[in-house]
Coordinates of C-alpha atoms in Angstrom, one line a residue:
M1 CA -6.1 37.6 -27.5
K2 CA -3.2 37.4 -25.1
T3 CA -5.5 37.9 -22.2
L4 CA -7.7 35.0 -23.4
K5 CA -4.7 32.7 -23.8
A6 CA -3.4 33.6 -20.3
F7 CA -6.9 33.0 -18.8
L8 CA -7.2 29.6 -20.5
L9 CA -3.7 28.6 -19.4
F10 CA -4.5 29.7 -15.8
A11 CA -7.8 27.8 -15.9
L12 CA -6.1 24.7 -17.2
F13 CA -3.5 24.9 -14.5
F14 CA -6.1 25.4 -11.8
I15 CA -8.1 22.4 -13.0
A16 CA -5.1 20.2 -13.1
A17 CA -4.0 21.3 -9.6
Q18 CA -7.4 20.7 -8.2
S19 CA -7.6 17.2 -9.8
H20 CA -4.2 16.3 -8.5
S21 CA -4.9 17.5 -5.0
Q22 CA -8.1 15.5 -4.8
S23 CA -6.6 12.3 -6.0
L24 CA -5.5 11.3 -2.4
A25 CA -7.7 13.7 -0.3
P26 CA -7.5 12.9 3.4
E27 CA -11.1 12.0 3.5
D28 CA -10.4 9.2 0.9
I29 CA -7.8 7.6 3.1
K30 CA -9.1 4.9 5.4
I31 CA -7.2 4.6 8.7
D32 CA -7.7 1.8 11.2
K33 CA -6.3 1.8 14.8
I34 CA -4.9 -1.6 15.9
T35 CA -3.3 -2.7 19.1
Y36 CA -0.1 -4.8 19.2
K37 CA 1.5 -5.7 22.6
G38 CA -0.5 -3.0 24.3
R39 CA 0.6 -0.2 21.9
E40 CA -1.7 1.5 19.5
R41 CA -0.7 1.7 15.9
Y42 CA -2.4 3.0 12.8
I43 CA -2.7 1.2 9.4
T44 CA -4.0 2.2 6.0
T45 CA -4.4 0.5 2.6
T46 CA -3.5 3.7 0.8
I47 CA 0.1 4.2 -0.3
P48 CA 1.3 5.8 -3.5
Y49 CA 1.8 2.4 -5.2
P50 CA -0.7 -0.3 -6.4
I51 CA -0.2 -2.7 -3.5
Q52 CA -3.5 -4.5 -4.1
G53 CA -3.3 -7.8 -6.0
T54 CA -1.7 -11.2 -5.8
F55 CA 1.8 -11.9 -4.4
L56 CA 3.5 -15.2 -5.4
P57 CA 6.9 -16.8 -4.8
I58 CA 9.1 -16.3 -7.9
G59 CA 8.3 -19.0 -10.5
K60 CA 5.5 -20.6 -8.4
K61 CA 1.8 -20.4 -8.2
E62 CA 1.5 -21.1 -4.4
P63 CA 1.6 -20.2 -1.6
S64 CA -0.1 -16.9 -2.5
T65 CA -1.2 -13.7 -0.7
V66 CA -4.1 -11.7 -2.1
L67 CA -4.7 -8.1 -1.0
N68 CA -8.0 -6.5 -1.8
P69 CA -8.4 -2.7 -1.9
D70 CA -10.8 -2.7 1.1
G71 CA -8.2 -4.1 3.5
T72 CA -9.3 -7.8 3.3
G73 CA -7.5 -10.6 1.6
V74 CA -6.4 -14.2 1.7
I75 CA -3.1 -15.6 2.9
Q76 CA -2.0 -19.1 2.0
D77 CA 0.3 -20.9 4.4
E78 CA 3.2 -23.1 3.4
D79 CA 0.9 -26.1 3.8
L80 CA -1.3 -24.4 1.2
S81 CA -4.2 -23.9 3.6
K82 CA -5.9 -20.5 3.0
R83 CA -7.2 -18.1 5.6
K84 CA -9.0 -14.8 5.2
M85 CA -7.3 -11.8 6.7
N86 CA -7.3 -8.1 7.3
W87 CA -4.3 -6.0 6.4
G88 CA -2.8 -2.6 6.3
V89 CA 0.5 -0.6 6.1
E90 CA 1.7 1.3 9.1
C91 CA 0.9 5.0 9.0
S92 CA 0.6 8.1 11.1
E93 CA -2.7 9.1 12.7
E94 CA -3.3 11.3 9.6
G95 CA -2.9 8.3 7.3
V96 CA 0.6 9.1 5.9
A97 CA 2.3 5.7 5.3
I98 CA 5.5 5.3 7.3
F99 CA 8.5 3.9 5.3
K100 CA 12.2 3.7 5.2
E101 CA 13.8 4.9 2.0
G102 CA 16.6 2.8 0.6
F103 CA 18.6 3.0 -2.6
N104 CA 15.9 2.7 -5.3
S105 CA 13.5 1.1 -2.8
A106 CA 11.1 1.8 0.1
S107 CA 10.3 -0.5 3.0
Y108 CA 7.0 -0.5 4.8
T109 CA 5.7 -2.4 7.8
F110 CA 2.9 -4.6 6.6
W111 CA 0.4 -5.6 9.3
Y112 CA -2.1 -8.5 8.9
R113 CA -4.5 -10.5 11.1
T114 CA -6.3 -13.6 10.1
T115 CA -10.0 -13.4 10.7
D116 CA -9.9 -16.4 13.1
S117 CA -7.4 -14.6 15.4
D118 CA -7.3 -11.4 17.4
E119 CA -3.5 -11.2 17.1
W120 CA -1.8 -8.9 14.6
N121 CA 1.4 -9.9 12.9
Y122 CA 3.8 -7.8 10.9
T123 CA 6.3 -8.3 8.1
Q124 CA 8.1 -6.3 5.6
L125 CA 6.7 -4.9 2.3
S126 CA 9.5 -3.6 0.1
I127 CA 9.1 -1.8 -3.2
H128 CA 11.9 -1.9 -5.7
F129 CA 11.4 1.0 -8.1
V130 CA 13.9 0.0 -10.9
K131 CA 12.7 -3.6 -11.0
K132 CA 9.0 -2.5 -10.6
K133 CA 8.5 -5.3 -8.1
M134 CA 7.0 -5.5 -4.6
F135 CA 8.1 -8.1 -2.1
L136 CA 5.9 -9.2 0.7
M137 CA 7.2 -11.5 3.5
G138 CA 10.5 -11.5 1.7
E139 CA 9.6 -14.2 -0.9
R140 CA 6.2 -13.3 -2.3
V141 CA 6.4 -10.9 -5.2
K142 CA 4.2 -8.8 -7.4
T143 CA 5.1 -6.8 -10.5
Y144 CA 3.5 -3.4 -10.8
E145 CA 3.3 -0.4 -13.0
D146 CA 4.1 3.0 -11.5
Y147 CA 1.1 5.2 -12.0
N148 CA 2.9 8.1 -10.2
V149 CA 5.3 8.8 -13.1
Q150 CA 4.5 12.2 -14.5

């Protein structure tokens, strides 16, 4: 009976480990190479936080930024005109997002390019863990739930 319990416990552990390791398998991470001022950089839409969604100024409904999971989206300018865009977070060639760790926060370089332009732009994406908020361009914010909490 002890052997059966030990086997079942081992099997459960093995299945859980396999499931966890496959959640962000390297082949699931999309990496794009971009060029900015003659230098190659890599971007991804995969970070350990739910970045996709709508970012709005606090207490306002516009101007907004919408990030789709596939790296597309819509950015609304201050004059409220909307433009389609492509976006990503700077990463290594292997797809590991590059960030600076702060006190209860992380800061990423967010890259975006409107579809009517060949020029890439960058800004800051900061994640504030205690507040469960993400800030894009310093003023646009999105509340999130941390699905990484075990």
